[in-house]
Coordinates of C-alpha atoms in Angstrom, one line a residue:
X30 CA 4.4 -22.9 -11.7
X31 CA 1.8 -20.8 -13.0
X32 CA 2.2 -18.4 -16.3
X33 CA 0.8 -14.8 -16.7
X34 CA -2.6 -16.7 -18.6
X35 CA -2.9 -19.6 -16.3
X36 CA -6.6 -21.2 -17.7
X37 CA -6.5 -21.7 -13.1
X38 CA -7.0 -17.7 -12.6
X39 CA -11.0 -16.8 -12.1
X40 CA -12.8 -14.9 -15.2
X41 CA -11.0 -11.4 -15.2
X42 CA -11.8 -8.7 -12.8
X43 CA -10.4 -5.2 -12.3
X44 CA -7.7 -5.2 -9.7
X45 CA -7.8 -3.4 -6.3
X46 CA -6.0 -0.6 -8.1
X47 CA -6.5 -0.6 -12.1
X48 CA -8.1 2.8 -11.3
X49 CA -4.5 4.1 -10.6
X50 CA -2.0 5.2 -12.5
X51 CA 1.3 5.3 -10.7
X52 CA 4.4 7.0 -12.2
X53 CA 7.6 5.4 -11.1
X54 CA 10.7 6.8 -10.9
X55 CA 12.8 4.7 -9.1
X56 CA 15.6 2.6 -9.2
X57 CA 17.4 -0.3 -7.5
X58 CA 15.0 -2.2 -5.2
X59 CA 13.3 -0.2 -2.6
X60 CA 11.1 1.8 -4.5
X61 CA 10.8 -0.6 -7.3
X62 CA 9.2 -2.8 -4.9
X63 CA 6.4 -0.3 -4.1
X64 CA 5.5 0.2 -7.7
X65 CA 5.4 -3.1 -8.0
X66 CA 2.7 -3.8 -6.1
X67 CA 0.6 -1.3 -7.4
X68 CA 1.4 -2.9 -10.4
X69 CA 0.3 -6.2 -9.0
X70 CA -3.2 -5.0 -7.6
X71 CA -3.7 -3.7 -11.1
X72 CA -2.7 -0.1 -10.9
X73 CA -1.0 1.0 -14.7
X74 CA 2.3 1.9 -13.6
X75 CA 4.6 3.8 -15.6
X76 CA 8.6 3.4 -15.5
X77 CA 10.5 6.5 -16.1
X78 CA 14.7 5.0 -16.9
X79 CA 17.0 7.0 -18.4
X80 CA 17.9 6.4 -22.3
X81 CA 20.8 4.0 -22.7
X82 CA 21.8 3.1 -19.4
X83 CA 17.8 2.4 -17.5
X84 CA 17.9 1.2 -14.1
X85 CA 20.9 0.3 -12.3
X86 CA 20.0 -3.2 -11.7
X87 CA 19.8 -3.8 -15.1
X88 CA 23.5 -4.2 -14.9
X89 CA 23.8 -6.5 -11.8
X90 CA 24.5 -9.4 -14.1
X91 CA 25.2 -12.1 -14.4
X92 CA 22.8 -13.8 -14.6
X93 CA 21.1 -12.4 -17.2
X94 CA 17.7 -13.0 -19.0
X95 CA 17.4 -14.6 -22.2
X96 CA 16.5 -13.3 -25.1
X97 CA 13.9 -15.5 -27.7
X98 CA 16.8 -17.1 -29.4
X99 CA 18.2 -18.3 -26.3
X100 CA 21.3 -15.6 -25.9
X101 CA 22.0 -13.3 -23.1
X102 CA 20.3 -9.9 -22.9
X103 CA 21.6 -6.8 -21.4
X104 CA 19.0 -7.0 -19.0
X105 CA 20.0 -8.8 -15.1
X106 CA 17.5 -11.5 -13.5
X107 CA 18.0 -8.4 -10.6
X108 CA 15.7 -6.3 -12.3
X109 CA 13.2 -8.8 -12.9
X110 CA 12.4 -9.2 -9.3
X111 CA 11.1 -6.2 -9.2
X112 CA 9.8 -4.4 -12.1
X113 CA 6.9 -6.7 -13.5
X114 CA 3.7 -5.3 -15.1
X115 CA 5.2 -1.8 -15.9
X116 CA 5.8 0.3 -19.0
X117 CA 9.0 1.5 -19.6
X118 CA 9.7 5.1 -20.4
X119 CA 13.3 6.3 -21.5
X120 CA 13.5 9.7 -20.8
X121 CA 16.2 12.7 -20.2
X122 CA 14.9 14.4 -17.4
X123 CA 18.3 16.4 -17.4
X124 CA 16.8 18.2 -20.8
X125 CA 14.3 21.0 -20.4
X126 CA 12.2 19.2 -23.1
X127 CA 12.0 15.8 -21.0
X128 CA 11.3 17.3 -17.7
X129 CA 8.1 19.3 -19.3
X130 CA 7.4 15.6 -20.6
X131 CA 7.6 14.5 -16.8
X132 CA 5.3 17.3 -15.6
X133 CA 2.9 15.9 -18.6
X134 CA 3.0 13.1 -17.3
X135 CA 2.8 13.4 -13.6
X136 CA -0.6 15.2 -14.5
X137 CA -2.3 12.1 -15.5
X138 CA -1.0 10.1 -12.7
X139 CA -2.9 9.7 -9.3
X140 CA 0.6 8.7 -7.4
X141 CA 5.0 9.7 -8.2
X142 CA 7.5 8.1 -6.2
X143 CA 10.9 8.6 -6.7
X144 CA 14.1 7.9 -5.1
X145 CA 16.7 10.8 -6.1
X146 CA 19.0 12.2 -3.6
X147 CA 17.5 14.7 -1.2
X148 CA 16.9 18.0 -3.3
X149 CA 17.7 16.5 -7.0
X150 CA 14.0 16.4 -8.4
X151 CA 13.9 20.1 -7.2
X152 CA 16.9 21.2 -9.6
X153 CA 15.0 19.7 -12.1
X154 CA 11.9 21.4 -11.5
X155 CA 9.7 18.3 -10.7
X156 CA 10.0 18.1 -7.1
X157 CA 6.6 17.7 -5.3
X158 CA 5.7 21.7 -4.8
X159 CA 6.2 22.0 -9.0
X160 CA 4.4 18.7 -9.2
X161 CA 1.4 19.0 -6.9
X162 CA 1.1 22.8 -8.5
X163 CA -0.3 21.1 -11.9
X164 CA -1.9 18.4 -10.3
X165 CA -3.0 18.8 -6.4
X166 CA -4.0 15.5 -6.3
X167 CA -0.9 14.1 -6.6
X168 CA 0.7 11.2 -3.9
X169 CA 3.9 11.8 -3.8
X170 CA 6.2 9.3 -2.4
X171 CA 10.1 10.1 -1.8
X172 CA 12.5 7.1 -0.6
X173 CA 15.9 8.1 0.4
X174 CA 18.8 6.7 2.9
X175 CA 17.9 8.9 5.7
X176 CA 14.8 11.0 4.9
X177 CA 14.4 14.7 3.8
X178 CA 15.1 15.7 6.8
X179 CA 18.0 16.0 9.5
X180 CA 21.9 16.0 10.0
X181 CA 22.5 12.7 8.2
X182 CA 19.2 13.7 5.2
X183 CA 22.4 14.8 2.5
X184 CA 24.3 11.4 3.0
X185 CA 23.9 8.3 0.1
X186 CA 23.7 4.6 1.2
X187 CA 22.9 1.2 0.6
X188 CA 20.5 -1.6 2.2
X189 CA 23.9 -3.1 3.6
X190 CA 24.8 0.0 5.4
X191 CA 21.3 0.3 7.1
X192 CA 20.9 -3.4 8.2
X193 CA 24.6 -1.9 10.0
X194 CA 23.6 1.4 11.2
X195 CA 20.0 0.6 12.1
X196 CA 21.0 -2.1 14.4
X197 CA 20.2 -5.3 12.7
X198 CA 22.8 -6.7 12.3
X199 CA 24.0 -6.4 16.0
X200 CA 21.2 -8.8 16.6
X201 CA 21.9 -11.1 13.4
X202 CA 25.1 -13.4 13.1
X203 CA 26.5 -16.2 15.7
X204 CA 27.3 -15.5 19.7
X205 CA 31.0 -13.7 19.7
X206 CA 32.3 -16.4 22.0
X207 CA 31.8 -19.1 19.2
X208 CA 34.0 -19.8 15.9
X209 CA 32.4 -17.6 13.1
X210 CA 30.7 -15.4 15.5
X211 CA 29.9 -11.6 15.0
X212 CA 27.8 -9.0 13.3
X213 CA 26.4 -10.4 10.1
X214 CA 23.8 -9.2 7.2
X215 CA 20.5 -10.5 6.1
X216 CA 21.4 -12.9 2.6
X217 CA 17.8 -10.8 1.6
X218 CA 18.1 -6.5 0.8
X219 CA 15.7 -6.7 4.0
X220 CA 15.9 -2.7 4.2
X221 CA 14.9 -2.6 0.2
X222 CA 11.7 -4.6 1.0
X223 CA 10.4 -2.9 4.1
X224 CA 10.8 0.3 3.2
X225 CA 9.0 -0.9 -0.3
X226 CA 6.3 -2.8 1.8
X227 CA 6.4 0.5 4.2
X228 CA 5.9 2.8 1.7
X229 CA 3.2 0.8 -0.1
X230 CA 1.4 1.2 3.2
X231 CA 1.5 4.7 3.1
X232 CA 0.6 5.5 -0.3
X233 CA -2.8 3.1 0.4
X234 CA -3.7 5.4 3.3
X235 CA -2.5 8.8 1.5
X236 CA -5.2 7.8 -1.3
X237 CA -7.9 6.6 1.1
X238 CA -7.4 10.3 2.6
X239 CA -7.6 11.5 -0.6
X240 CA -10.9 10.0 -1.4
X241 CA -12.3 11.6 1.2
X242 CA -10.3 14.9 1.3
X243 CA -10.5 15.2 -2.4
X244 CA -6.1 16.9 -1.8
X245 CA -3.3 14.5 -2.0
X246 CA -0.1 14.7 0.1
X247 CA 3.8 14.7 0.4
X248 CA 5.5 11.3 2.0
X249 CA 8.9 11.3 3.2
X250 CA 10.2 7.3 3.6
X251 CA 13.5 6.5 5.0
X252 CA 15.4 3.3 4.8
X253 CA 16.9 4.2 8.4
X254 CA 13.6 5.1 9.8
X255 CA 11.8 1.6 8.0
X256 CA 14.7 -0.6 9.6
X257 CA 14.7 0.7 12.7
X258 CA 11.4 0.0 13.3
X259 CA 11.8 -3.4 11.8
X260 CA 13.6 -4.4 15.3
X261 CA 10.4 -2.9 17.5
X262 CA 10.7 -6.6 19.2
X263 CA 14.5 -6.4 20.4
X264 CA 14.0 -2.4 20.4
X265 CA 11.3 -2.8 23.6
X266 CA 13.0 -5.4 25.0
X267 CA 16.0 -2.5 25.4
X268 CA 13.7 -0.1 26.6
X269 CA 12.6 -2.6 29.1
X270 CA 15.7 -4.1 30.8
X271 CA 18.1 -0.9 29.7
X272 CA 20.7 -3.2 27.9
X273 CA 21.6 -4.0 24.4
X274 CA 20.0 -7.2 23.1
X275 CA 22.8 -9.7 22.2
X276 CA 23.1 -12.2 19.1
X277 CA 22.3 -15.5 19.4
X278 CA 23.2 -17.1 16.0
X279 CA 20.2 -19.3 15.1
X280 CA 18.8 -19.6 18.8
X281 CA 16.2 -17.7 20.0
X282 CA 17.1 -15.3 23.2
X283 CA 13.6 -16.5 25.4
X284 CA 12.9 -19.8 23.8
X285 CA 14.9 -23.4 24.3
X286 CA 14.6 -25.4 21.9
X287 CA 14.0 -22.4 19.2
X288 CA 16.8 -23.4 16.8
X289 CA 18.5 -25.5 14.3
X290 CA 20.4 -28.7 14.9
X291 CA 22.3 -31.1 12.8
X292 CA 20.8 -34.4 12.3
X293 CA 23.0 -37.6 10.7
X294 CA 21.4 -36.0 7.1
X295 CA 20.9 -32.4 6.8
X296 CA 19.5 -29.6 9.0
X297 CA 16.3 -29.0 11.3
X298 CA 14.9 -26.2 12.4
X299 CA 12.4 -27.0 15.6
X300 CA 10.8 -24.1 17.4
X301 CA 8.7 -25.4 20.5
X302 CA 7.1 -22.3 20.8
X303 CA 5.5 -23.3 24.1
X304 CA 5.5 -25.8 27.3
X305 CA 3.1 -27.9 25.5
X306 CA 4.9 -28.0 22.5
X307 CA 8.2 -28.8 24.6
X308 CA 6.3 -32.2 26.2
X309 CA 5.2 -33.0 22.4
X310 CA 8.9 -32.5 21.0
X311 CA 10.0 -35.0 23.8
X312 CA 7.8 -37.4 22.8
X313 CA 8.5 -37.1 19.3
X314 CA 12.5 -37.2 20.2
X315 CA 11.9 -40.5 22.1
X316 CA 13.2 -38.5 25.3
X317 CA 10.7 -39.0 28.3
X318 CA 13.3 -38.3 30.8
X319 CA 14.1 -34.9 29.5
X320 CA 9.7 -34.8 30.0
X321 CA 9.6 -36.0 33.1
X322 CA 12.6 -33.4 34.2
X323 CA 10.3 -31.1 36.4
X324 CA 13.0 -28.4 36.1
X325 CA 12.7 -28.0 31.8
X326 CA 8.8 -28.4 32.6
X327 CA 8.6 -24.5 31.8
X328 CA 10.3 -22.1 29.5
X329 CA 12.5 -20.2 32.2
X330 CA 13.9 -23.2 33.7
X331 CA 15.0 -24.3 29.8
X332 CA 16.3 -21.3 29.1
X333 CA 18.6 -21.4 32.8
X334 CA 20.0 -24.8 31.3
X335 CA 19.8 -23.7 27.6
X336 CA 23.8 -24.6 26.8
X337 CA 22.9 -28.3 28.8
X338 CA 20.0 -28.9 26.8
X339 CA 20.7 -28.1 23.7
X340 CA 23.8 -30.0 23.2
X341 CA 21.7 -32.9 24.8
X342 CA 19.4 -32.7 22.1
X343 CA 21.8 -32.6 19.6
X344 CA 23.1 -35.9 20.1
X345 CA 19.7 -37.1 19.8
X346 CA 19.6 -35.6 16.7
X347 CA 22.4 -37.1 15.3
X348 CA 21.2 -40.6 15.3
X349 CA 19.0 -39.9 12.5
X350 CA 18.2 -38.0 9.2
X351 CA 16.2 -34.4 9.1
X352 CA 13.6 -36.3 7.2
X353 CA 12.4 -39.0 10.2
X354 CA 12.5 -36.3 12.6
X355 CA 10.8 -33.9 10.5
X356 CA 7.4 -36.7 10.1
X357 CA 7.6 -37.6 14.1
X358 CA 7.4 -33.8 14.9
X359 CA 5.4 -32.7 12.5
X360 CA 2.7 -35.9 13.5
X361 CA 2.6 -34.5 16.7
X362 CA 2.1 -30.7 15.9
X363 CA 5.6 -29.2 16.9
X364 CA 6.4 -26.7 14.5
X365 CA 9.8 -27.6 12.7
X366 CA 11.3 -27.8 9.3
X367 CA 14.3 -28.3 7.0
X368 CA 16.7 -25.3 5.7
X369 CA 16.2 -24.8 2.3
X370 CA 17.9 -23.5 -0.6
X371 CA 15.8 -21.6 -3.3
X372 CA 16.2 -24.3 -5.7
X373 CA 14.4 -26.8 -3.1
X374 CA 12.1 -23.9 -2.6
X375 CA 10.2 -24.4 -5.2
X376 CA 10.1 -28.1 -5.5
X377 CA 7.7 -28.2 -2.9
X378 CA 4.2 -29.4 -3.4
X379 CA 2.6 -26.4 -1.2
X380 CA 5.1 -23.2 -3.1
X381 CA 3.8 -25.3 -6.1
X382 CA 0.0 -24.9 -5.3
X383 CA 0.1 -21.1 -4.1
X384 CA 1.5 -20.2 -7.5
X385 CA 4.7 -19.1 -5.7
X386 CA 6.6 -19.2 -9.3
X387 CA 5.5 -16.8 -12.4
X388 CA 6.7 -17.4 -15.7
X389 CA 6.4 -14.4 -17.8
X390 CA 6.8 -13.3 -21.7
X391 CA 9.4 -10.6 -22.9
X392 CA 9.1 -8.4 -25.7
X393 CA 11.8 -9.6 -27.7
X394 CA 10.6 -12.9 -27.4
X395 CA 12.5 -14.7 -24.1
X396 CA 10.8 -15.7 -21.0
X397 CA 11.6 -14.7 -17.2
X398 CA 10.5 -16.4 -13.9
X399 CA 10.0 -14.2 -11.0
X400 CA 8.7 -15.3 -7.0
X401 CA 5.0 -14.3 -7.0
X402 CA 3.2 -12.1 -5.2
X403 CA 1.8 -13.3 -1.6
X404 CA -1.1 -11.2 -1.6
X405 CA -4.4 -13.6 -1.8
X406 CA -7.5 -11.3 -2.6
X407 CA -10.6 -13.1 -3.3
X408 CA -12.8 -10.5 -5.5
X409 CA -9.6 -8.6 -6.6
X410 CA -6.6 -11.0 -7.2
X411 CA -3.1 -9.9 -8.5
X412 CA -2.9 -10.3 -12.1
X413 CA 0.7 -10.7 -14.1
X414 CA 0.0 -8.5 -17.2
X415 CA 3.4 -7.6 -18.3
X416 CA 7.5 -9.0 -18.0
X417 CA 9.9 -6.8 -16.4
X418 CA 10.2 -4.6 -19.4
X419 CA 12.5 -3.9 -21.5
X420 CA 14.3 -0.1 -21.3
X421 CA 12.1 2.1 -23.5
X422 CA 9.6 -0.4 -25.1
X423 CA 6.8 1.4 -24.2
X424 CA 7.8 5.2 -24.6
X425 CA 5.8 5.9 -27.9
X426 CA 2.7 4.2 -26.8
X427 CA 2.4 5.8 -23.6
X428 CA 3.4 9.0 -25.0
X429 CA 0.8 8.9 -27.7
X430 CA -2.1 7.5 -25.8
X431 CA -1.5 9.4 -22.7
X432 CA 0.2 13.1 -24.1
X433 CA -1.4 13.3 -27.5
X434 CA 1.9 13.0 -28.5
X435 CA 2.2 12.2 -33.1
X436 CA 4.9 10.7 -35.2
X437 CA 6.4 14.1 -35.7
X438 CA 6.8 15.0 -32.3
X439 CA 8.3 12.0 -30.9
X440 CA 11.2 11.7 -34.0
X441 CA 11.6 15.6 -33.0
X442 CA 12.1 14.3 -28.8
X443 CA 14.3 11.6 -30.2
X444 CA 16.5 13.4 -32.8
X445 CA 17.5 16.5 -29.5
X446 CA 18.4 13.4 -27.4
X447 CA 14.9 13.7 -24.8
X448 CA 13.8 9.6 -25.2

């Protein structure tokens, strides 16, 4: 567990990004995720919510985050996964007076990403023509269900209903011919993540272009278009043989043994990734006959006799707990492991040394622990400088420092209902 000072991190250094200034207005996950890691390579990122209500996931509770006193906030440990080191901005973008305050913004900010319905931000006058008009340099980022474009570009949806659509989960869930089988989702909002991760990607290359073109640019994300390409594997394998791939519950559709088993204590996952690896699992099983079996010698000739071999191998299993088989395979390099939950997560010794776990200080006085970010830069490394914040806690400052704004004119915004 590390905290947002940990005496561990090198002397300070500006982040990858701390000479952007991103402003966010997102909600739910997807984009969220994006502005997070700019946030995370340094990048000042500012979070437009609206007054009152905030982000959605601020009410996906319970659980919810502590307050200094030790009492439940208003705030879910949803929204925390997401929304570290950024300033929060309550503003009514619905009131003439808070969209000019948007446009204000927006011109001191090098990227905008957004997430409204297809054609929203353009009622409001602060869709990416109005926006790139008072600042050309401008990346604009829009995240939506289906894209800005198309027959389907009007309709709403959820992570669920693209994992559905997009074909994953045709691929995820047990065989049909065995008890429980069928389509089944991702536990994780895999769609959320990707097309965050996705979009991420193409904000880095719009302002590498932009460094060299001096213009910045318009980028259309879709959650269908990011899932869809999320199953390129299965996808050419399609295009290849001309049928549907098939589920195979936790087995893998080329690879025998690529699965988990029961053991007499718990689960194991092995994955003998190669022929080598299958002679190595043998000897680790205490199985030379299944070795010496010229037939299972090669991955083909497992795969023919997959239903054979697996149950085989489970009654091996079965004599013994996850924990002895895990040290005999792991001594002799076959790649295998136990299924974790979360909480076991981040018991172990190696989450523990890559910092995996952040602890971070609110400002009302409570703490929140959020999974940390995997990227490892060695001149540049991510830096925690704020908690998920809290809705409007940093309107005046930023409105001051970055508008100009004085007393008078904020209790003016605040008394017509703008912040």
């Amino acid at each position: 567990m590390i905290s947002a000072t940990s005496p561990a991190m090198p002397p300070l250094t500006p982040g990858a990004m701390s000479h952007i200034r991103v402003l966010d207005m997102t909600r739910i996950l997807a984009g969220p995720w994006c502005a997070q890691n700019f946030a995370d390579m340094g990048a000042e990122v500012i979070k437009v919510e609206r007054p009152g209500a905030g982000d959605d996931t601020r009410t996906w509770g319970p659980p919810w985050i502590k307050d200094g006193d030790g009492r439940d906030t208003t705030d879910a440990g949803y929204f925390a996964c997401a929304n570290r080191g950024k300033q929060s901005v309550a503003v009514d973008i619905s009131k003439p007076e808070g969209r000019a305050l948007i446009l204000e913004l927006a011109a001191q900010c090098d990227v905008l990403i957004e997430n409204y319905k297809v054609g929203d931000l353009k009622r409001y006058g602060l869709d990416y023509e109005a926006v790139s008009a008072i600042n050309p340099r401008i990346v604009y980022c829009s995240v939506t269900g289906y894209g800005q474009t198309g027959p389907d570009a009007h309709k709403p949806g959820y992570d669920f209903v693209f994992q559905g659509i997009g074909g994953l989960m045709s691929v995820t869930g047990e065989r049909d011919d065995r008890p429980g089988g069928g389509p089944q989702k991702v536990g994780i909002a895999v769609t959320d993540v990707l097309t965050g991760m996705y979009s991420t990607v193409a904000i880095l290359a719009a302002l590498n272009y932009r460094a060299i073109s001096g213009r910045g640019q318009y980028i259309d994300m879709a959650l269908l278009d990011c899932i869809v390409a999320f199953g390129a594997n299965q996808i050419s394998n399609q295009f290849v043989s001309g049928k549907a791939p098939a589920r195979y519950g936790n087995a893998h559709a080329s690879l025998v043994p690529y699965e988990a088993f029961r053991t007499a204590q718990g689960h194991l996952i092995i994955a003998a990734g190669n022929d080598q690896q299958w002679l190595r699992c043998c000897e680790a099983l205490g199985r030379p006959d299944l070795a010496a079996d010229t037939e299972l010698a090669r991955g083909p000739g497992r795969l023919a006799r997959r239903e054979e071999l697996v149950a085989d191998l489970q009654g091996t299993l079965m004599t013994r707990p996850a924990a002895y088989w895990i040290e005999r395979l792991e001594a002799l390099g076959v790649p295998c492991g136990p299924i974790n939950n979360y909480q076991q997560v981040f018991e172990l010794p190696q989450v523990k040394h890559r910092g995996l776990r952040v602890d971070l200080q609110r400002g009302d006085g409570g703490a929140t622990s959020v999974a940390g970010s995997p990227l490892r830069m060695s001149a540049t490394p991510v830096r925690y400088k704020l908690a998920p914040p809290l809705l409007g806690e940093h309107t005046e400052p930023v409105l001051r420092r970055l508008l100009g704004k004085n007393d008078g004119e904020i209790r003016r915004l605040r008394a017509c209902g703008v912040l």
